[in-house]
PDB file of C-alpha atoms in Angstrom:
ATOM      1  CA  MET X 131     169.489 130.628 -62.561  1.00 52.00           C
ATOM      2  CA  LYS X 132     167.492 128.956 -65.326  1.00 63.00           C
ATOM      3  CA  PRO X 133     163.693 129.310 -64.995  1.00 61.00           C
ATOM      4  CA  ARG X 134     163.148 125.540 -64.722  1.00 69.00           C
ATOM      5  CA  GLN X 135     165.732 125.203 -61.955  1.00 75.00           C
ATOM      6  CA  ASN X 136     164.140 128.089 -60.088  1.00 79.00           C
ATOM      7  CA  PHE X 137     160.772 126.364 -60.396  1.00 78.00           C
ATOM      8  CA  ILE X 138     162.217 123.081 -59.088  1.00 80.00           C
ATOM      9  CA  ASN X 139     163.713 124.919 -56.124  1.00 85.00           C
ATOM     10  CA  ASN X 140     160.325 126.423 -55.364  1.00 83.00           C
ATOM     11  CA  LEU X 141     158.714 122.981 -55.605  1.00 89.00           C
ATOM     12  CA  ASP X 142     161.281 121.639 -53.162  1.00 90.00           C
ATOM     13  CA  GLU X 143     160.496 124.496 -50.782  1.00 94.00           C
ATOM     14  CA  VAL X 144     156.754 123.743 -50.916  1.00 95.00           C
ATOM     15  CA  THR X 145     157.466 120.050 -50.348  1.00 95.00           C
ATOM     16  CA  SER X 146     159.548 120.874 -47.284  1.00 96.00           C
ATOM     17  CA  TYR X 147     156.649 122.915 -45.860  1.00 97.00           C
ATOM     18  CA  VAL X 148     154.236 120.011 -46.398  1.00 97.00           C
ATOM     19  CA  PHE X 149     156.629 117.663 -44.557  1.00 97.00           C
ATOM     20  CA  ARG X 150     156.971 120.200 -41.778  1.00 97.00           C
ATOM     21  CA  LEU X 151     153.180 120.479 -41.483  1.00 97.00           C
ATOM     22  CA  SER X 152     152.855 116.699 -41.333  1.00 97.00           C
ATOM     23  CA  ASN X 153     155.489 116.519 -38.598  1.00 97.00           C
ATOM     24  CA  GLU X 154     153.783 119.276 -36.599  1.00 96.00           C
ATOM     25  CA  VAL X 155     150.462 117.430 -36.739  1.00 97.00           C
ATOM     26  CA  GLU X 156     152.109 114.148 -35.757  1.00 97.00           C
ATOM     27  CA  LYS X 157     153.699 115.848 -32.734  1.00 96.00           C
ATOM     28  CA  ARG X 158     150.287 117.088 -31.659  1.00 96.00           C
ATOM     29  CA  ILE X 159     148.780 113.605 -31.857  1.00 97.00           C
ATOM     30  CA  ASP X 160     151.699 112.296 -29.799  1.00 96.00           C
ATOM     31  CA  LYS X 161     151.220 115.041 -27.206  1.00 96.00           C
ATOM     32  CA  LEU X 162     147.495 114.333 -27.066  1.00 97.00           C
ATOM     33  CA  ILE X 163     148.137 110.638 -26.384  1.00 96.00           C
ATOM     34  CA  HIS X 164     150.465 111.545 -23.499  1.00 95.00           C
ATOM     35  CA  CYS X 165     148.024 114.105 -22.079  1.00 94.00           C
ATOM     36  CA  ILE X 166     145.099 111.693 -22.166  1.00 93.00           C
ATOM     37  CA  GLU X 167     147.156 108.942 -20.567  1.00 90.00           C
ATOM     38  CA  HIS X 168     148.264 111.165 -17.683  1.00 89.00           C
ATOM     39  CA  ARG X 169     145.247 113.512 -17.672  1.00 89.00           C
ATOM     40  CA  ASN X 170     147.367 116.645 -17.872  1.00 90.00           C
ATOM     41  CA  VAL X 171     144.670 119.306 -18.088  1.00 92.00           C
ATOM     42  CA  ASP X 172     147.060 122.266 -18.504  1.00 92.00           C
ATOM     43  CA  ALA X 173     148.870 120.553 -21.392  1.00 93.00           C
ATOM     44  CA  LEU X 174     145.529 119.653 -22.988  1.00 93.00           C
ATOM     45  CA  LYS X 175     144.569 123.335 -22.946  1.00 91.00           C
ATOM     46  CA  ASP X 176     147.938 124.264 -24.475  1.00 92.00           C
ATOM     47  CA  ILE X 177     147.202 122.090 -27.518  1.00 93.00           C
ATOM     48  CA  SER X 178     144.463 124.503 -28.545  1.00 89.00           C
ATOM     49  CA  LYS X 179     146.752 127.519 -28.189  1.00 88.00           C
ATOM     50  CA  GLU X 180     149.450 125.871 -30.323  1.00 88.00           C
ATOM     51  CA  ASP X 181     147.083 125.244 -33.240  1.00 91.00           C
ATOM     52  CA  ILE X 182     148.009 128.592 -34.815  1.00 93.00           C
ATOM     53  CA  VAL X 183     151.318 127.085 -35.982  1.00 93.00           C
ATOM     54  CA  VAL X 184     149.449 124.496 -38.065  1.00 95.00           C
ATOM     55  CA  ASN X 185     147.009 127.087 -39.432  1.00 96.00           C
ATOM     56  CA  ASP X 186     149.839 129.410 -40.451  1.00 96.00           C
ATOM     57  CA  LEU X 187     151.710 126.593 -42.198  1.00 97.00           C
ATOM     58  CA  GLU X 188     148.645 125.569 -44.196  1.00 97.00           C
ATOM     59  CA  LEU X 189     148.119 129.185 -45.246  1.00 97.00           C
ATOM     60  CA  LEU X 190     151.776 129.509 -46.263  1.00 97.00           C
ATOM     61  CA  ILE X 191     151.594 126.319 -48.345  1.00 97.00           C
ATOM     62  CA  ASN X 192     148.458 127.522 -50.120  1.00 96.00           C
ATOM     63  CA  GLU X 193     149.977 130.926 -50.869  1.00 96.00           C
ATOM     64  CA  LYS X 194     153.192 129.397 -52.239  1.00 94.00           C
ATOM     65  CA  ILE X 195     151.296 126.957 -54.450  1.00 95.00           C
ATOM     66  CA  ILE X 196     148.880 129.552 -55.810  1.00 93.00           C
ATOM     67  CA  SER X 197     151.855 131.759 -56.658  1.00 91.00           C
ATOM     68  CA  LEU X 198     153.609 128.901 -58.460  1.00 91.00           C
ATOM     69  CA  ILE X 199     150.529 127.946 -60.459  1.00 89.00           C
ATOM     70  CA  THR X 200     149.833 131.546 -61.389  1.00 88.00           C
ATOM     71  CA  LEU X 201     153.367 132.586 -62.313  1.00 83.00           C
ATOM     72  CA  GLU X 202     154.994 129.399 -63.575  1.00 80.00           C
ATOM     73  CA  ALA X 203     152.235 127.572 -65.512  1.00 76.00           C
ATOM     74  CA  PRO X 204     153.498 124.130 -64.389  1.00 79.00           C
ATOM     75  CA  VAL X 205     153.263 121.057 -66.621  1.00 84.00           C
ATOM     76  CA  ALA X 206     150.619 118.414 -65.896  1.00 84.00           C
ATOM     77  CA  SER X 207     152.669 116.235 -63.523  1.00 85.00           C
ATOM     78  CA  ASP X 208     153.878 119.216 -61.489  1.00 89.00           C
ATOM     79  CA  LEU X 209     150.372 120.677 -61.391  1.00 91.00           C
ATOM     80  CA  ARG X 210     149.035 117.356 -60.134  1.00 93.00           C
ATOM     81  CA  MET X 211     151.596 117.396 -57.342  1.00 93.00           C
ATOM     82  CA  LEU X 212     150.750 120.952 -56.338  1.00 94.00           C
ATOM     83  CA  ILE X 213     147.009 120.304 -56.307  1.00 94.00           C
ATOM     84  CA  SER X 214     147.597 117.184 -54.211  1.00 96.00           C
ATOM     85  CA  TYR X 215     149.713 119.206 -51.769  1.00 97.00           C
ATOM     86  CA  ILE X 216     146.903 121.736 -51.300  1.00 97.00           C
ATOM     87  CA  LYS X 217     144.472 118.936 -50.486  1.00 97.00           C
ATOM     88  CA  ILE X 218     146.966 117.161 -48.212  1.00 98.00           C
ATOM     89  CA  ALA X 219     147.627 120.389 -46.306  1.00 98.00           C
ATOM     90  CA  GLU X 220     143.882 120.919 -45.876  1.00 98.00           C
ATOM     91  CA  ASP X 221     143.390 117.411 -44.491  1.00 98.00           C
ATOM     92  CA  LEU X 222     146.380 117.803 -42.158  1.00 98.00           C
ATOM     93  CA  GLU X 223     144.851 121.008 -40.822  1.00 98.00           C
ATOM     94  CA  ARG X 224     141.558 119.159 -40.277  1.00 98.00           C
ATOM     95  CA  VAL X 225     143.408 116.442 -38.357  1.00 98.00           C
ATOM     96  CA  ALA X 226     144.908 119.140 -36.132  1.00 97.00           C
ATOM     97  CA  ASP X 227     141.443 120.665 -35.618  1.00 97.00           C
ATOM     98  CA  ASN X 228     140.132 117.339 -34.393  1.00 98.00           C
ATOM     99  CA  VAL X 229     143.124 116.971 -32.065  1.00 98.00           C
ATOM    100  CA  VAL X 230     142.151 120.337 -30.576  1.00 97.00           C
ATOM    101  CA  ASN X 231     138.525 119.226 -30.258  1.00 97.00           C
ATOM    102  CA  ILE X 232     139.577 116.060 -28.407  1.00 97.00           C
ATOM    103  CA  ALA X 233     141.907 118.045 -26.147  1.00 97.00           C
ATOM    104  CA  ASN X 234     139.161 120.527 -25.256  1.00 96.00           C
ATOM    105  CA  VAL X 235     136.631 117.821 -24.357  1.00 96.00           C
ATOM    106  CA  SER X 236     139.243 115.819 -22.449  1.00 95.00           C
ATOM    107  CA  ALA X 237     140.253 118.885 -20.446  1.00 94.00           C
ATOM    108  CA  GLU X 238     136.662 119.640 -19.474  1.00 94.00           C
ATOM    109  CA  TYR X 239     135.472 116.121 -18.695  1.00 94.00           C
ATOM    110  CA  ASN X 240     137.216 113.404 -16.726  1.00 92.00           C
ATOM    111  CA  ILE X 241     136.192 110.193 -18.472  1.00 89.00           C
ATOM    112  CA  GLY X 242     137.456 108.127 -15.560  1.00 83.00           C
ATOM    113  CA  SER X 243     137.337 104.744 -17.293  1.00 83.00           C
ATOM    114  CA  GLU X 244     140.826 103.328 -17.867  1.00 90.00           C
ATOM    115  CA  GLU X 245     139.400 100.873 -20.386  1.00 92.00           C
ATOM    116  CA  ILE X 246     137.865 103.656 -22.490  1.00 94.00           C
ATOM    117  CA  THR X 247     141.020 105.768 -22.162  1.00 94.00           C
ATOM    118  CA  ASN X 248     143.088 102.841 -23.451  1.00 94.00           C
ATOM    119  CA  LYS X 249     140.782 102.538 -26.460  1.00 95.00           C
ATOM    120  CA  PHE X 250     141.259 106.237 -27.202  1.00 96.00           C
ATOM    121  CA  LYS X 251     145.021 105.756 -26.969  1.00 96.00           C
ATOM    122  CA  SER X 252     144.899 102.782 -29.327  1.00 96.00           C
ATOM    123  CA  MET X 253     142.884 104.729 -31.907  1.00 97.00           C
ATOM    124  CA  LEU X 254     145.241 107.696 -31.672  1.00 97.00           C
ATOM    125  CA  GLN X 255     148.337 105.506 -31.894  1.00 97.00           C
ATOM    126  CA  LEU X 256     146.961 103.908 -35.062  1.00 97.00           C
ATOM    127  CA  SER X 257     146.331 107.406 -36.416  1.00 97.00           C
ATOM    128  CA  LYS X 258     149.836 108.557 -35.548  1.00 97.00           C
ATOM    129  CA  LEU X 259     151.398 105.529 -37.262  1.00 97.00           C
ATOM    130  CA  MET X 260     149.184 106.043 -40.290  1.00 97.00           C
ATOM    131  CA  LEU X 261     150.306 109.669 -40.574  1.00 97.00           C
ATOM    132  CA  SER X 262     153.961 108.771 -40.048  1.00 97.00           C
ATOM    133  CA  ASP X 263     153.817 106.134 -42.781  1.00 97.00           C
ATOM    134  CA  ALA X 264     151.956 108.509 -45.109  1.00 96.00           C
ATOM    135  CA  THR X 265     154.811 110.994 -44.698  1.00 96.00           C
ATOM    136  CA  VAL X 266     157.311 108.260 -45.538  1.00 96.00           C
ATOM    137  CA  ALA X 267     155.242 107.216 -48.555  1.00 96.00           C
ATOM    138  CA  MET X 268     155.128 110.820 -49.759  1.00 94.00           C
ATOM    139  CA  GLU X 269     158.889 111.192 -49.409  1.00 94.00           C
ATOM    140  CA  THR X 270     159.762 107.849 -51.043  1.00 95.00           C
ATOM    141  CA  LYS X 271     156.848 107.786 -53.518  1.00 94.00           C
ATOM    142  CA  ASP X 272     156.062 104.273 -52.287  1.00 95.00           C
ATOM    143  CA  LEU X 273     152.859 103.328 -54.097  1.00 95.00           C
ATOM    144  CA  ALA X 274     152.639  99.921 -52.390  1.00 95.00           C
ATOM    145  CA  LEU X 275     152.707 101.580 -48.961  1.00 96.00           C
ATOM    146  CA  ILE X 276     150.065 104.078 -50.052  1.00 96.00           C
ATOM    147  CA  LYS X 277     147.749 101.264 -51.153  1.00 94.00           C
ATOM    148  CA  GLU X 278     148.309  99.533 -47.826  1.00 94.00           C
ATOM    149  CA  LEU X 279     147.528 102.744 -45.929  1.00 95.00           C
ATOM    150  CA  LEU X 280     144.190 103.027 -47.698  1.00 93.00           C
ATOM    151  CA  SER X 281     142.906  99.995 -45.801  1.00 90.00           C
ATOM    152  CA  ARG X 282     144.142 100.999 -42.343  1.00 91.00           C
ATOM    153  CA  ASP X 283     141.270 103.348 -41.561  1.00 91.00           C
ATOM    154  CA  GLU X 284     139.128 100.217 -41.151  1.00 94.00           C
ATOM    155  CA  ASP X 285     141.044  99.394 -37.947  1.00 94.00           C
ATOM    156  CA  ILE X 286     140.212 102.819 -36.516  1.00 95.00           C
ATOM    157  CA  ASP X 287     136.573 102.431 -37.581  1.00 96.00           C
ATOM    158  CA  MET X 288     136.325  99.078 -35.788  1.00 96.00           C
ATOM    159  CA  LEU X 289     137.718 100.574 -32.588  1.00 96.00           C
ATOM    160  CA  TYR X 290     135.302 103.484 -32.947  1.00 96.00           C
ATOM    161  CA  ILE X 291     132.335 101.110 -33.103  1.00 96.00           C
ATOM    162  CA  ASP X 292     133.697  99.083 -30.179  1.00 96.00           C
ATOM    163  CA  THR X 293     134.316 102.167 -28.039  1.00 95.00           C
ATOM    164  CA  THR X 294     130.960 103.833 -28.669  1.00 95.00           C
ATOM    165  CA  SER X 295     129.068 100.580 -28.139  1.00 95.00           C
ATOM    166  CA  GLU X 296     130.829 100.008 -24.822  1.00 92.00           C
ATOM    167  CA  ALA X 297     130.188 103.584 -23.715  1.00 93.00           C
ATOM    168  CA  ILE X 298     126.459 103.369 -24.474  1.00 92.00           C
ATOM    169  CA  GLU X 299     126.125 100.002 -22.729  1.00 92.00           C
ATOM    170  CA  LYS X 300     128.289 100.538 -19.641  1.00 90.00           C
ATOM    171  CA  ILE X 301     128.525 104.247 -18.750  1.00 91.00           C
ATOM    172  CA  GLU X 302     125.540 105.286 -16.649  1.00 91.00           C
ATOM    173  CA  ASP X 303     126.378 108.983 -16.550  1.00 94.00           C
ATOM    174  CA  LYS X 304     124.759 110.214 -19.774  1.00 95.00           C
ATOM    175  CA  VAL X 305     126.914 113.350 -19.942  1.00 95.00           C
ATOM    176  CA  ILE X 306     130.164 111.375 -19.722  1.00 95.00           C
ATOM    177  CA  MET X 307     128.807 108.772 -22.134  1.00 95.00           C
ATOM    178  CA  SER X 308     128.019 111.440 -24.715  1.00 96.00           C
ATOM    179  CA  GLN X 309     131.511 112.930 -24.367  1.00 96.00           C
ATOM    180  CA  VAL X 310     133.110 109.502 -24.873  1.00 96.00           C
ATOM    181  CA  VAL X 311     131.086 109.075 -28.068  1.00 97.00           C
ATOM    182  CA  LEU X 312     132.094 112.578 -29.162  1.00 97.00           C
ATOM    183  CA  ILE X 313     135.815 111.977 -28.589  1.00 97.00           C
ATOM    184  CA  ALA X 314     135.626 108.645 -30.412  1.00 97.00           C
ATOM    185  CA  LYS X 315     133.923 110.389 -33.344  1.00 98.00           C
ATOM    186  CA  TYR X 316     136.639 113.037 -33.497  1.00 98.00           C
ATOM    187  CA  ILE X 317     139.300 110.295 -33.668  1.00 98.00           C
ATOM    188  CA  GLU X 318     137.304 108.459 -36.335  1.00 97.00           C
ATOM    189  CA  ARG X 319     137.295 111.681 -38.357  1.00 98.00           C
ATOM    190  CA  ILE X 320     141.081 111.879 -37.998  1.00 98.00           C
ATOM    191  CA  GLY X 321     141.252 108.446 -39.606  1.00 97.00           C
ATOM    192  CA  ASP X 322     139.022 109.651 -42.439  1.00 97.00           C
ATOM    193  CA  HIS X 323     141.295 112.622 -43.125  1.00 97.00           C
ATOM    194  CA  LEU X 324     144.372 110.382 -43.090  1.00 97.00           C
ATOM    195  CA  GLU X 325     142.673 108.096 -45.592  1.00 96.00           C
ATOM    196  CA  ASN X 326     142.012 111.179 -47.743  1.00 97.00           C
ATOM    197  CA  ILE X 327     145.720 112.021 -47.612  1.00 97.00           C
ATOM    198  CA  SER X 328     146.576 108.539 -48.890  1.00 97.00           C
ATOM    199  CA  GLU X 329     144.074 109.014 -51.728  1.00 97.00           C
ATOM    200  CA  HIS X 330     145.662 112.368 -52.627  1.00 96.00           C
ATOM    201  CA  LEU X 331     149.096 110.694 -52.704  1.00 96.00           C
ATOM    202  CA  TYR X 332     147.735 107.925 -54.914  1.00 96.00           C
ATOM    203  CA  TYR X 333     146.390 110.527 -57.357  1.00 95.00           C
ATOM    204  CA  TYR X 334     149.671 112.441 -57.286  1.00 94.00           C
ATOM    205  CA  LEU X 335     151.694 109.344 -58.213  1.00 93.00           C
ATOM    206  CA  THR X 336     149.303 107.700 -60.681  1.00 93.00           C
ATOM    207  CA  GLY X 337     147.178 110.479 -62.129  1.00 91.00           C
ATOM    208  CA  ARG X 338     144.103 108.388 -61.276  1.00 92.00           C
ATOM    209  CA  GLN X 339     141.528 108.576 -58.528  1.00 90.00           C
ATOM    210  CA  TYR X 340     141.695 105.629 -56.137  1.00 88.00           C
ATOM    211  CA  GLN X 341     138.820 103.173 -56.678  1.00 76.00           C
TER     212      GLN X 341
END
């Protein structure tokens, strides 16, 4: 096999791992939504145990990319892709960490308020759609979709402000109120990491930082 073809095959393998990692994280967001909706405490606790799959995938991606950069000396465009993949994998792992954080708090505390729970679900559903579309944009190299994704975090931020304001104003139990604010913050951070992923994709396709 020619060296360049071998390198391309290795790039394809790394890309497949990044897609797999994205899909794993999306499944965890989907599971979290279902668990919060039905308050399935056992399933919420399982989310934390399953996080090792995401951690192992991120580690594998990093190892593969470091090996490629070290041994193959990729050209500028390929190097840009590999660096972007490392950053995307890191942000995906951070999303999964925040899913675990939300699951742990939700398992320990019963928020009780259906209205607040629905706001959490809405924020998480926006996050899931954002991640799903980012995966599509990465696969299709759809720059227009990437630019559109970069504005979507504002919707999550608005719901975060709405949710925390409502919790502070209406929830008398200060412990529960603080946990609602904490969960909302974790979801807001998920949105931030998904925005980062869109910025990494923009850099990968254009060679420029998003302004």
